[in-house]
Short mmCIF file of C-alpha atoms in Angstrom, two decimals:
data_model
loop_
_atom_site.label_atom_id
_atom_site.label_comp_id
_atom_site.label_asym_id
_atom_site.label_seq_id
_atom_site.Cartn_x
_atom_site.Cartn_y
_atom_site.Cartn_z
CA UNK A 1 0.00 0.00 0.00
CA UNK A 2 2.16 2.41 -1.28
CA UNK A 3 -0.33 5.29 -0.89
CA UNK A 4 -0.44 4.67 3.16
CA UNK A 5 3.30 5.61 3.52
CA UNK A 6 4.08 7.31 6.82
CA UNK A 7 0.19 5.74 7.95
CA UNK A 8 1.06 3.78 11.47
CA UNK A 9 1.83 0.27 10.44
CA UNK A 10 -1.17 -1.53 12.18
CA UNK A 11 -4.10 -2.06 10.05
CA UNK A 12 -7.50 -2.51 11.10
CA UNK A 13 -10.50 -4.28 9.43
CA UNK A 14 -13.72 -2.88 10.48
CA UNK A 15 -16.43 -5.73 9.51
CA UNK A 16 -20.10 -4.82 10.24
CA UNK A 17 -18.90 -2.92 13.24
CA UNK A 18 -16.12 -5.46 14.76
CA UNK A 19 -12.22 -4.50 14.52
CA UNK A 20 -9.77 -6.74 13.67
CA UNK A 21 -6.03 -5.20 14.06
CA UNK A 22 -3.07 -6.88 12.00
CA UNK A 23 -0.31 -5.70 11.48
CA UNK A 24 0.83 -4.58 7.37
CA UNK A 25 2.97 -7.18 6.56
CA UNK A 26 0.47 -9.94 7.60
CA UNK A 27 -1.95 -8.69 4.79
CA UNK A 28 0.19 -9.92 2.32
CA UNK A 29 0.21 -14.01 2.95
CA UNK A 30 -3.44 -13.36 4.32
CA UNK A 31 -5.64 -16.48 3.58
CA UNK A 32 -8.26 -14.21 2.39
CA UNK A 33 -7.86 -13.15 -0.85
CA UNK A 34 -9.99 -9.73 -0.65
CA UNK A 35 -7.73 -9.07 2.12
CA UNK A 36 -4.78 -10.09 0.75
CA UNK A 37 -5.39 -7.30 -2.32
CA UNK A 38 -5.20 -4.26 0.68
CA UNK A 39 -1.45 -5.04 0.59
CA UNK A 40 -0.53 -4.28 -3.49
CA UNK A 41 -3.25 -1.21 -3.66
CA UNK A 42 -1.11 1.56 -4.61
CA UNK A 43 -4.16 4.70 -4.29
CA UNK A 44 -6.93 5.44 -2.07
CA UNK A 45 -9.23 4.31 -5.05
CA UNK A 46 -7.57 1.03 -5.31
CA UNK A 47 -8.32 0.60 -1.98
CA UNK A 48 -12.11 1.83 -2.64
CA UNK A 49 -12.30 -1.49 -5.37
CA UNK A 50 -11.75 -3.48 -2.46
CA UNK A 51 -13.68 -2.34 0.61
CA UNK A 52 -16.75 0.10 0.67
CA UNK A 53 -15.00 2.72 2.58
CA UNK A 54 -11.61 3.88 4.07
CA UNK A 55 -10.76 6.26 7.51
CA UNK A 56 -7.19 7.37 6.12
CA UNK A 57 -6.65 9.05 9.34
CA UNK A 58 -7.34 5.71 11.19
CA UNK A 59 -6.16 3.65 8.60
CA UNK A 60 -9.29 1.87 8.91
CA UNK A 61 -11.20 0.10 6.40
CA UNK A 62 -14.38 -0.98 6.42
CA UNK A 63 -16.73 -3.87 5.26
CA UNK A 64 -20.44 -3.88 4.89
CA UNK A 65 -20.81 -7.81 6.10
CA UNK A 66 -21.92 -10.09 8.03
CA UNK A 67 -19.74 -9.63 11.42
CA UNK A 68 -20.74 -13.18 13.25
CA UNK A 69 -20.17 -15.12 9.84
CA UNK A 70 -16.42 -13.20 9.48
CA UNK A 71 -15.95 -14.02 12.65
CA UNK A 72 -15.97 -17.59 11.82
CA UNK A 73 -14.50 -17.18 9.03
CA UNK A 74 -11.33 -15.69 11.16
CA UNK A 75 -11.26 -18.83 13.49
CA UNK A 76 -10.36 -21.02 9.67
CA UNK A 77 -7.40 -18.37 9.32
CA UNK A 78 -6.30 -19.54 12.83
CA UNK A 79 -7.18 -23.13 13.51
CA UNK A 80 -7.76 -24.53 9.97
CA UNK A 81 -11.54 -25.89 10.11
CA UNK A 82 -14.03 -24.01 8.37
CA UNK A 83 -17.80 -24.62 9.75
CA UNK A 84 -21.25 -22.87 9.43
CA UNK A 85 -22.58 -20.29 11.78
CA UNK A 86 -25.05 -21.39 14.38
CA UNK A 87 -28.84 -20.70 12.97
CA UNK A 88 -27.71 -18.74 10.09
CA UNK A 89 -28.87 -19.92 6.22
CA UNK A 90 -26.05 -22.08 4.51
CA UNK A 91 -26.93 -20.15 1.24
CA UNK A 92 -25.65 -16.98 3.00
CA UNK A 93 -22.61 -18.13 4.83
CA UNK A 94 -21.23 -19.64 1.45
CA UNK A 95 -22.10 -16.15 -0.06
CA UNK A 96 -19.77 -14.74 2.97
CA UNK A 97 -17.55 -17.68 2.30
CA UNK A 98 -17.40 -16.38 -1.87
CA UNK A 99 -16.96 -12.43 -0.92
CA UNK A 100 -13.68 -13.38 1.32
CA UNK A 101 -12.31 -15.76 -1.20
CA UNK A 102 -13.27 -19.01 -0.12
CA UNK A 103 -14.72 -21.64 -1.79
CA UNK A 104 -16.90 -25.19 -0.73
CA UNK A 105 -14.03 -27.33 -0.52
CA UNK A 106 -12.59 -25.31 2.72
CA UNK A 107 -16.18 -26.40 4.59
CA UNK A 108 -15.12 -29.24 6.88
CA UNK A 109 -17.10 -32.33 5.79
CA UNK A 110 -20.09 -32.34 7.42
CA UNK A 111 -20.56 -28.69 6.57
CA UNK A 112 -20.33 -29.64 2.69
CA UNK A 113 -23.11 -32.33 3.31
CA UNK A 114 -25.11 -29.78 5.06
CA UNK A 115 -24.56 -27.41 1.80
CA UNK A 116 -25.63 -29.96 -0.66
CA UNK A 117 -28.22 -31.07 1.23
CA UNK A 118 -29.40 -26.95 1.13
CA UNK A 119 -28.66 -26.74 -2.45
CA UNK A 120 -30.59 -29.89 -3.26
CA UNK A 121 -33.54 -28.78 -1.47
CA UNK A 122 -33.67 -25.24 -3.13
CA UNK A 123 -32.78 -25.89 -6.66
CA UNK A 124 -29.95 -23.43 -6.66
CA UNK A 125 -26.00 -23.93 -7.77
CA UNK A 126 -23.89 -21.03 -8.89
CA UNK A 127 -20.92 -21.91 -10.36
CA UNK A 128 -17.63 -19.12 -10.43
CA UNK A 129 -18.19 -18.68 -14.60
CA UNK A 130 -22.34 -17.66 -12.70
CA UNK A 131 -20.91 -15.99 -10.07
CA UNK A 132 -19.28 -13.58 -12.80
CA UNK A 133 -21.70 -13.07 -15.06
CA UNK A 134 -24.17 -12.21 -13.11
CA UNK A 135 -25.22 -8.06 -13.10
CA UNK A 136 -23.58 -6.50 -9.76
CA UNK A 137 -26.85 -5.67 -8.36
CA UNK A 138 -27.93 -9.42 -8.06
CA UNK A 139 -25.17 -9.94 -5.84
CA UNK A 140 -25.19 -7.20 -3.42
CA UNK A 141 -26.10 -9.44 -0.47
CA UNK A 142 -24.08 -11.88 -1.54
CA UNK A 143 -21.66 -11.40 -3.77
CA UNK A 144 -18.36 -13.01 -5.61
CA UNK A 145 -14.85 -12.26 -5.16
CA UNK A 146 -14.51 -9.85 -7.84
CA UNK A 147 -14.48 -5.99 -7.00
CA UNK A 148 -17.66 -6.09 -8.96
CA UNK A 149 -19.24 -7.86 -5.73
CA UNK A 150 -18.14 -4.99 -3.28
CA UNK A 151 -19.41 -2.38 -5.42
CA UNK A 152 -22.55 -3.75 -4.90
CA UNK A 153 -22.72 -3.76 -1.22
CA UNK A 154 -24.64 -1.45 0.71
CA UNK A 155 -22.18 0.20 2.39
CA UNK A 156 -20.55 1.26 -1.20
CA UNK A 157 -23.25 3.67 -1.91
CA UNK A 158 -21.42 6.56 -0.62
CA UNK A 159 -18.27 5.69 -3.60
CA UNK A 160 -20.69 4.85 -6.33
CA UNK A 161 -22.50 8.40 -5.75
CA UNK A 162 -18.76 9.93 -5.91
CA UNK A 163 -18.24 8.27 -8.90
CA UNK A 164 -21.49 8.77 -11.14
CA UNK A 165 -20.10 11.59 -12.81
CA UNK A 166 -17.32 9.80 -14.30
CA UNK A 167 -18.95 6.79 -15.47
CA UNK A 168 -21.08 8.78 -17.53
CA UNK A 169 -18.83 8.48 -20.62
CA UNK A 170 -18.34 4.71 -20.51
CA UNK A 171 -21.72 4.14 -20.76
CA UNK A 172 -21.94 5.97 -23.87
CA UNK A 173 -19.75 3.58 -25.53
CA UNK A 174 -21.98 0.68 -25.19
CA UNK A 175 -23.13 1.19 -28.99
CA UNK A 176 -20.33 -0.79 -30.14
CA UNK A 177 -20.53 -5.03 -30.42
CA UNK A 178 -18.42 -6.81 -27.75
CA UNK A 179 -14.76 -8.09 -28.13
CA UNK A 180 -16.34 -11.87 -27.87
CA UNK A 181 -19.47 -11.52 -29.88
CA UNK A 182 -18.66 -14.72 -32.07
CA UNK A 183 -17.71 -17.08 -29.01
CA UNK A 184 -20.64 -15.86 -27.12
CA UNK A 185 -22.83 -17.11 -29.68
CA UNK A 186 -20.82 -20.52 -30.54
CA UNK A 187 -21.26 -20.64 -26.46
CA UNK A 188 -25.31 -19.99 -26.90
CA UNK A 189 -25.19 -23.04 -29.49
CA UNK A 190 -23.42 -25.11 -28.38
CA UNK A 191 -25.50 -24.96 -25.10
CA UNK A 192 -28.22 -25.21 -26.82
CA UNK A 193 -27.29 -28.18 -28.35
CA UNK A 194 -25.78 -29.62 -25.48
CA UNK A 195 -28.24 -28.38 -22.53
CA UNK A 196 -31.83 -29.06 -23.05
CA UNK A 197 -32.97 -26.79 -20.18
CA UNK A 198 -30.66 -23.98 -21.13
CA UNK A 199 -33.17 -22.32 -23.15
CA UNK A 200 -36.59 -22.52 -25.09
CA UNK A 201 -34.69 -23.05 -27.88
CA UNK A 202 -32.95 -25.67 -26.47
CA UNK A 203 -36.20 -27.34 -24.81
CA UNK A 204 -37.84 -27.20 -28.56
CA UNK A 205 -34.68 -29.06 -30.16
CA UNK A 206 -34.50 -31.22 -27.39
CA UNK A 207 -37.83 -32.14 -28.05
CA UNK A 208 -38.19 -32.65 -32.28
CA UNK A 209 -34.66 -34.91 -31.08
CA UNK A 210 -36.94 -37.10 -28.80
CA UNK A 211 -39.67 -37.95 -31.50
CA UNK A 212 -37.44 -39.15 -34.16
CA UNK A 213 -35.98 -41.11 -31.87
CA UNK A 214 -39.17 -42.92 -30.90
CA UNK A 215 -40.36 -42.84 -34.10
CA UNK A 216 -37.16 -44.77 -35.61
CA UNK A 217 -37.54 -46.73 -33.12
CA UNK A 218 -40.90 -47.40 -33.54
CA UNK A 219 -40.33 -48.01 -37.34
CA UNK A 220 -37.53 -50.42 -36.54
CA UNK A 221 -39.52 -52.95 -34.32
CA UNK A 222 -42.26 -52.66 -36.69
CA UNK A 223 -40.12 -53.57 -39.76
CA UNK A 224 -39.12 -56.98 -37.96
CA UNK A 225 -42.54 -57.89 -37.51
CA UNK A 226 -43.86 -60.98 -40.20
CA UNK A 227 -46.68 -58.75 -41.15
CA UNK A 228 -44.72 -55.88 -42.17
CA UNK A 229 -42.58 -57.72 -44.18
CA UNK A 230 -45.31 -59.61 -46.57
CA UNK A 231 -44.90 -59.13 -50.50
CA UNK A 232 -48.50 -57.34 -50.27
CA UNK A 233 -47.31 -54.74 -47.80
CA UNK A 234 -44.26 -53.91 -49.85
CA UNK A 235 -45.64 -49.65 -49.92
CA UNK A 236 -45.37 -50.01 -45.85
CA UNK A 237 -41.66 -50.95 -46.51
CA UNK A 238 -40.71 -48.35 -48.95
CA UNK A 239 -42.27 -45.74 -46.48
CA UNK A 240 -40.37 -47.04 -43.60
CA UNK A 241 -36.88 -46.02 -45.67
CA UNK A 242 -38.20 -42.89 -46.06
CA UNK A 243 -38.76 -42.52 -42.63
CA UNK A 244 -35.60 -44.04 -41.82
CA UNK A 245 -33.60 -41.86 -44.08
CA UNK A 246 -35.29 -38.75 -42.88
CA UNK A 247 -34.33 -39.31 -39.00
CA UNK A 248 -30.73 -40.69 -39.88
CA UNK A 249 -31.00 -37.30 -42.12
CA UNK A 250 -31.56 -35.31 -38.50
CA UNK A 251 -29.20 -37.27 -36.34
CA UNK A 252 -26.45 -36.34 -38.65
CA UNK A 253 -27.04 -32.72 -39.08
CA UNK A 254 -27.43 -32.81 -35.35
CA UNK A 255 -24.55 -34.39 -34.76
CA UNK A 256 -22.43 -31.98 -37.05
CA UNK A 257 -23.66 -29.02 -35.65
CA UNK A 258 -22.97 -30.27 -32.31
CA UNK A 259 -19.02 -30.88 -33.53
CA UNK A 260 -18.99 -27.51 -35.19
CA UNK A 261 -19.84 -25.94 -31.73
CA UNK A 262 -17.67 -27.80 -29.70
CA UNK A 263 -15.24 -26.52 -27.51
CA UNK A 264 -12.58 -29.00 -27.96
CA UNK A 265 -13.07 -31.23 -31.09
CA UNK A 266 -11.08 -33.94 -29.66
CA UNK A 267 -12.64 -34.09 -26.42
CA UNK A 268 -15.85 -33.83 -28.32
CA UNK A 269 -14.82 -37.42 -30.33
CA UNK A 270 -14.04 -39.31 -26.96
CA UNK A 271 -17.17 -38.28 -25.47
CA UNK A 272 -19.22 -41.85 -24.72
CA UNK A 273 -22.72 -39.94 -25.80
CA UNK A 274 -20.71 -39.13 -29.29
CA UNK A 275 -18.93 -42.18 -29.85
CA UNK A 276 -22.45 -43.80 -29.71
CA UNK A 277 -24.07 -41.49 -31.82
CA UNK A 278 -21.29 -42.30 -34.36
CA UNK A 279 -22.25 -46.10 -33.80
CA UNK A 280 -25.74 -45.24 -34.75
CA UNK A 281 -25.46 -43.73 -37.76
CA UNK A 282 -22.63 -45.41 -39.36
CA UNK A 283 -24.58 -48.64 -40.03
CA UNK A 284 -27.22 -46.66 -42.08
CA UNK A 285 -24.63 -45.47 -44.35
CA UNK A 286 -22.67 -48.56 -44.84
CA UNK A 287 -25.71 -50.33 -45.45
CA UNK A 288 -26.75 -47.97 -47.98
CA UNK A 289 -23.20 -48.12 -49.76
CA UNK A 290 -23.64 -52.43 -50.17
CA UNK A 291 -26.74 -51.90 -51.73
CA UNK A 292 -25.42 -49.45 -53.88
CA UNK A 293 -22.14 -51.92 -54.72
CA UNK A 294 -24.06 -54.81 -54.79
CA UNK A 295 -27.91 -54.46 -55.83
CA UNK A 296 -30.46 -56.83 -55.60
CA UNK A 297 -28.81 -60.09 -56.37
CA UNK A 298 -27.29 -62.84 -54.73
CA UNK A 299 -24.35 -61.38 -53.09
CA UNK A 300 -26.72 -58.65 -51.35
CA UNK A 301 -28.11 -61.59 -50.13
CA UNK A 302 -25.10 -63.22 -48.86
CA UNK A 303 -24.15 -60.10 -47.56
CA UNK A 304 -27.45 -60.22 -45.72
CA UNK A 305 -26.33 -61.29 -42.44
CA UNK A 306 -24.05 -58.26 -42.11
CA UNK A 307 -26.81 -55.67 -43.22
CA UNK A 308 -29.35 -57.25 -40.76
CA UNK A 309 -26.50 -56.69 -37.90
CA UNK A 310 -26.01 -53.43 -38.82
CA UNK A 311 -29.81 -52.53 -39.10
CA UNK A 312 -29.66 -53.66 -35.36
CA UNK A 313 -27.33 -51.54 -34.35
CA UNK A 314 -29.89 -48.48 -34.42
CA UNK A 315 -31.10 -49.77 -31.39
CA UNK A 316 -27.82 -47.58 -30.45
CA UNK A 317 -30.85 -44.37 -30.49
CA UNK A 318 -32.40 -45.08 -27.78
CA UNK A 319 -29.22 -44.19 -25.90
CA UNK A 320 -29.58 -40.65 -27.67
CA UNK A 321 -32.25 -40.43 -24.95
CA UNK A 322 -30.03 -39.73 -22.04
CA UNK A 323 -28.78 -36.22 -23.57
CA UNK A 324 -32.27 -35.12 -22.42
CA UNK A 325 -32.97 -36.94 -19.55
CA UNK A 326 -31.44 -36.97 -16.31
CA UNK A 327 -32.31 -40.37 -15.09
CA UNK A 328 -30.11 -41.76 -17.62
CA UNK A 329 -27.34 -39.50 -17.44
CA UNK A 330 -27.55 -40.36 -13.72
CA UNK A 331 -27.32 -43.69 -14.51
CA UNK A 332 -24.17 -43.62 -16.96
CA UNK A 333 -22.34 -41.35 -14.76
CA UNK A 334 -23.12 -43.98 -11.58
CA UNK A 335 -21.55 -46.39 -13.84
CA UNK A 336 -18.52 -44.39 -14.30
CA UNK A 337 -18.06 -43.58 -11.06
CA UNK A 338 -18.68 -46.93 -9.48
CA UNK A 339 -16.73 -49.08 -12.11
CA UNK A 340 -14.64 -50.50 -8.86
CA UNK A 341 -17.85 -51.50 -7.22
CA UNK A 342 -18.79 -53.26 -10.17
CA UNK A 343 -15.49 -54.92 -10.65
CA UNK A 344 -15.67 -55.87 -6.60
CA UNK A 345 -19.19 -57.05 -7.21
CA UNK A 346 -18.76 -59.29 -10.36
CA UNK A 347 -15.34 -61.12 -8.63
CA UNK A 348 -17.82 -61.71 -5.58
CA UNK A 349 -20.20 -63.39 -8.15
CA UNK A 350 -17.68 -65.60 -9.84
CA UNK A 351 -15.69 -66.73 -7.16
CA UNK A 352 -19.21 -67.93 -5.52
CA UNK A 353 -20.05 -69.43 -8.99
CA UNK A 354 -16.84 -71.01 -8.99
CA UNK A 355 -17.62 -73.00 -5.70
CA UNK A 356 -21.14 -73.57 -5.71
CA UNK A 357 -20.92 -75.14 -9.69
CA UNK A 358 -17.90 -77.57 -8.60
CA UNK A 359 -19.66 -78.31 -5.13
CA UNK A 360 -23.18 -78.61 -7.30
CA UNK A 361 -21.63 -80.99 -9.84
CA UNK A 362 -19.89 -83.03 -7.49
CA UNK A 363 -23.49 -83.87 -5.50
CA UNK A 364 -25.57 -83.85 -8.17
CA UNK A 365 -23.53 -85.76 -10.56
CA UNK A 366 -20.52 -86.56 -9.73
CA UNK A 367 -20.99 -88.89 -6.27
CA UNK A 368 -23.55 -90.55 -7.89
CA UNK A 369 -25.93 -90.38 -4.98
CA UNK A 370 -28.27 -91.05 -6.84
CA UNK A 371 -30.03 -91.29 -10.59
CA UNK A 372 -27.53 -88.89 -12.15
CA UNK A 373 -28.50 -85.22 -12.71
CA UNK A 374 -28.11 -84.40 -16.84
CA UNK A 375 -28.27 -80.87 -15.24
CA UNK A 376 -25.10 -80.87 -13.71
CA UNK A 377 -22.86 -83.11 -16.04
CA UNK A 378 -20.60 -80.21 -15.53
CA UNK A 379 -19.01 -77.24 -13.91
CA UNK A 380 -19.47 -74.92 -16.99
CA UNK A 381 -23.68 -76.13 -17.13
CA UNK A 382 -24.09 -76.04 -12.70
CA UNK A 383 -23.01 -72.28 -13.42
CA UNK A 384 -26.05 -71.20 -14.97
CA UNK A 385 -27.94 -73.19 -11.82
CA UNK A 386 -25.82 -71.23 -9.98
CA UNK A 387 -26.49 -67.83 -11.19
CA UNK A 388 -30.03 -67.94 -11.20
CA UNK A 389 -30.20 -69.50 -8.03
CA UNK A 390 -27.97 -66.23 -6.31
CA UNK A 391 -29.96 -63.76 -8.11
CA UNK A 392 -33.32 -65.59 -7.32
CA UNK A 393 -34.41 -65.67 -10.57
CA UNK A 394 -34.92 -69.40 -10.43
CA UNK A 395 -36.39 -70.51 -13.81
CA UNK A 396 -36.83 -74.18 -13.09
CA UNK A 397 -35.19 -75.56 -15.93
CA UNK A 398 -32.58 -76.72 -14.14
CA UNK A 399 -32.87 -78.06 -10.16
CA UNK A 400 -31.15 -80.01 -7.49
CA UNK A 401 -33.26 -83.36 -7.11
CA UNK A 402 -30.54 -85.11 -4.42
CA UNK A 403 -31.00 -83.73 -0.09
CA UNK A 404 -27.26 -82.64 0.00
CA UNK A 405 -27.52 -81.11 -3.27
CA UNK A 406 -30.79 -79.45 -2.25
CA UNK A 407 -29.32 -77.87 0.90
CA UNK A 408 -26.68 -76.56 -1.46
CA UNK A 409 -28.88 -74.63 -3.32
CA UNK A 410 -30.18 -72.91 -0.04
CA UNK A 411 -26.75 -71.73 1.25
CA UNK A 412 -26.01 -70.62 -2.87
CA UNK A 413 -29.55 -68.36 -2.96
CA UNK A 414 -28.73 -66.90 0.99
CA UNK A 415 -24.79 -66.43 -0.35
CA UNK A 416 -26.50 -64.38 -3.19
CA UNK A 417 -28.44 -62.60 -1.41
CA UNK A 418 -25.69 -61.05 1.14
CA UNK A 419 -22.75 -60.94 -1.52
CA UNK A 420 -25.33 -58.75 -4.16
CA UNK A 421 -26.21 -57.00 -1.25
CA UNK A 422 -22.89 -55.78 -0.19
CA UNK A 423 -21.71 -53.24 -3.05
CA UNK A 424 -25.12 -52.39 -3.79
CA UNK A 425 -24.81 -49.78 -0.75
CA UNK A 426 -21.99 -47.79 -2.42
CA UNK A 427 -23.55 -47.65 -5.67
CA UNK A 428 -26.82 -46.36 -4.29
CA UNK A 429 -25.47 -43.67 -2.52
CA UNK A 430 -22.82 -43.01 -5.62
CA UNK A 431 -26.42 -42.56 -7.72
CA UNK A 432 -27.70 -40.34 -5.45
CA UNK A 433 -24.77 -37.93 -5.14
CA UNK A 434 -24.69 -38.00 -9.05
CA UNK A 435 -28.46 -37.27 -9.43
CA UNK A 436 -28.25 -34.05 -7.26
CA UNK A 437 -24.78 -32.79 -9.32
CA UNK A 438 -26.38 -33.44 -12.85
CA UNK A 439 -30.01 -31.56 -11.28
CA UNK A 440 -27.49 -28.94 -9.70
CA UNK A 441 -26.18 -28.19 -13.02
CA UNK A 442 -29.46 -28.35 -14.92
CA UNK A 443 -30.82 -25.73 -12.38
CA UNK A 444 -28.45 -23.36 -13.28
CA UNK A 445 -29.94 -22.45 -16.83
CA UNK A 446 -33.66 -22.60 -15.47
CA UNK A 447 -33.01 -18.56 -14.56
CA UNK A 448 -32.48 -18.29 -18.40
CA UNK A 449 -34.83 -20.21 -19.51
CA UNK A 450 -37.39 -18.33 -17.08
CA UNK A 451 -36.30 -15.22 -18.50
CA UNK A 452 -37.14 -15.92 -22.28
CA UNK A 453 -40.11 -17.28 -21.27
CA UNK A 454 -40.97 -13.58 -19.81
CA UNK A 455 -39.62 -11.79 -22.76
#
């Protein structure tokens, strides 16, 4: 603070009427970061971007907040844990906790629960990119870390009625297009592409992109139907090409667009949702390119095998679903996240199926106990005994008919039970965290979307 030369050297932070004293030197490693920026102000106005007002005679400055939550926030500088203020709102304490230049992941862990817990029940998230774009007025109460934030405050009225003469030129300059004008509307595309609840826009794609899905779908399990394919319906077959070439026509523009827009075109090719899309559409073309090569003769029709795989991959669409709905991008991203429970779970199941199949064979079949069980001649065909037996499906097709082998297949359905039972805890708490993270971020264009539909 080059300004504050010859000032006394001991600073003081006046927050909603409490005084904190440090000494200069201290503001500049200070865990805060809006009080860390006091130290390299070099002018009184510097100093103004900061705070909402400053005593030079005192060398005071003062804060319009919250004094109990900076109070807490003061016992993190010293002791390292981070929690909320008794019977104050979460919401606001993390708007403290944003001002000062702290984020979530300082909370101590059962403050973070208690956070996500509040932001689940209220449908808000803001995000730092939200945080910044948001007008300064919107923030006043709570406000981000920029020195957009504190100009908002209410206790920087006094400086923003000092300084309404000379902002009365910059505003006269908002006749000319911004810097970023191009990137802000690849950005409103690609979001609309991307995020069905970003916009109306986005809501209406969203939605012509769920009916040709089920109507290709549709189309395809009515094309494998005997009836359909009949010499006397051959108009309904003709007409469901058309169909099919005008939704593969749809998913590919889509699917351009959405790579034009992209970000990052690379990420945008290793993206699971793409590389299925790809999957999907590929088979249309490469069908249409054999018929092309080889017509209606006998090598399309040794080629037919291929074509009927590759008519079946379409089923690939109904994936295309989970771009617009959250269930089954909860679902994928549960998957993702839990791939070790899956691994733990399947090694549970086959180490049971190893020993229940040998033990299972060896009573059934193998000690002769009795008339010989064809249903157990061996370990690979007492493994699918064994698998429906531990997920209690139990078709019947196959049962122990021997008293040893019988009490066998109790222990193997109560083994099932349990060992299923086990991981199933992780991954049900893994899909809820997941379902509030993809609903946080989906909430955060709804305040868009709310405004268009007032405009």
């Amino acid at each position: 603070m080059n300004f504050a030369r010859g000032r006394p050297s001991v600073v003081v932070l006046n927050v909603g009427g409490t005084r904190y004293s440090f000494s200069r030197e201290v503001l500049k490693d200070f865990p805060l970061r809006r009080v860390s920026r006091l130290h390299g102000c070099l002018s009184e106005q510097d100093v103004l971007e900061v705070c909402d007002d400053y005593d030079r005679e005192r060398n005071e400055y003062f804060f319009d907040r919250h004094a109990e939550a900076f109070g807490f926030i003061m016992l993190y500088v010293r002791y390292g844990h981070l929690r909320f203020v008794p019977h104050m709102c979460e919401l606001s304490f993390y708007n403290e906790m944003i001002y000062w230049g702290l984020e979530s992941s300082h909370l101590d862990y059962c403050c973070q629960r208690r956070l996500d817990d509040r932001m689940s029940d209220t449908y808000t998230f803001y995000s730092a990119e939200d945080l910044l774009a948001e007008p300064a007025g919107v923030w006043s109460n709570g406000g981000s870390s920029s020195s957009s934030s504190s100009s908002s405050s209410h206790g920087g009225q006094r400086r923003r009625s000092g300084r309404r003469d000379g902002g009365g030129e910059q505003g006269s300059s908002h006749a000319a297009p911004p810097p970023g004008a191009e990137k802000k509307w690849l950005e409103r595309m690609r979001r609309t592409f991307e995020e069905p609840t970003s916009s109306l826009a986005a809501q209406i794609l969203a939605t012509v992109s769920i009916l040709f899905v089920i109507v290709s779908m549709v189309v395809l399990c009515a094309s494998t139907m005997p009836e359909w394919r009949a010499p006397e319906n051959r108009s309904l077959e003709d007409q469901s090409r058309i169909i099919e070439a005008i939704c593969i026509g749809w998913f590919t523009a889509e699917c351009i667009v959405r790579f034009i827009v992209s970000k990052n075109k690379c990420d945008f090719v290793k993206r699971p949702l793409n590389i299925i899309d790809l999957l999907a559409i590929t088979p249309y073309y490469i069908s249409v390119l054999m018929t092309i090569f080889t017509g209606e003769n006998s090598q399309l029709q040794r080629a037919g095998v291929t074509l009927r795989v590759l008519r079946m991959m379409r089923i690939f669409w109904v994936i295309k679903l989970a771009r617009h709905f959250i269930g089954l991008q909860t679902l994928g991203l549960t998957l993702k996240r839990c791939y070790r429970e899956m691994v733990m779970l399947l090694v549970f199941v086959c180490v049971a199926m190893a020993i229940f199949s040998a033990l299972a064979q060896l009573l059934e079949h193998g000690l002769k106990l009795g008339e010989p069980n064809e249903g157990y001649a061996s370990i690979p065909a007492a493994c699918w005994w064994v698998i429906i037996s531990m997920t209690t499906v139990g078709y019947g097709d196959v049962c122990p008919i021997t008293i040893p082998g019988r009490i066998l297949g109790g222990i193997c359905v109560v083994s099932g039970i349990v060992l299923l039972a086990l991981p199933i805890t992780f991954i049900y708490h893994s899909f809820v965290q997941c379902y509030h993270e993809l609903k946080f971020r989906s909430a955060r264009y709804s305040r868009s979307l709310s405004a268009e539909f007032l405009n």
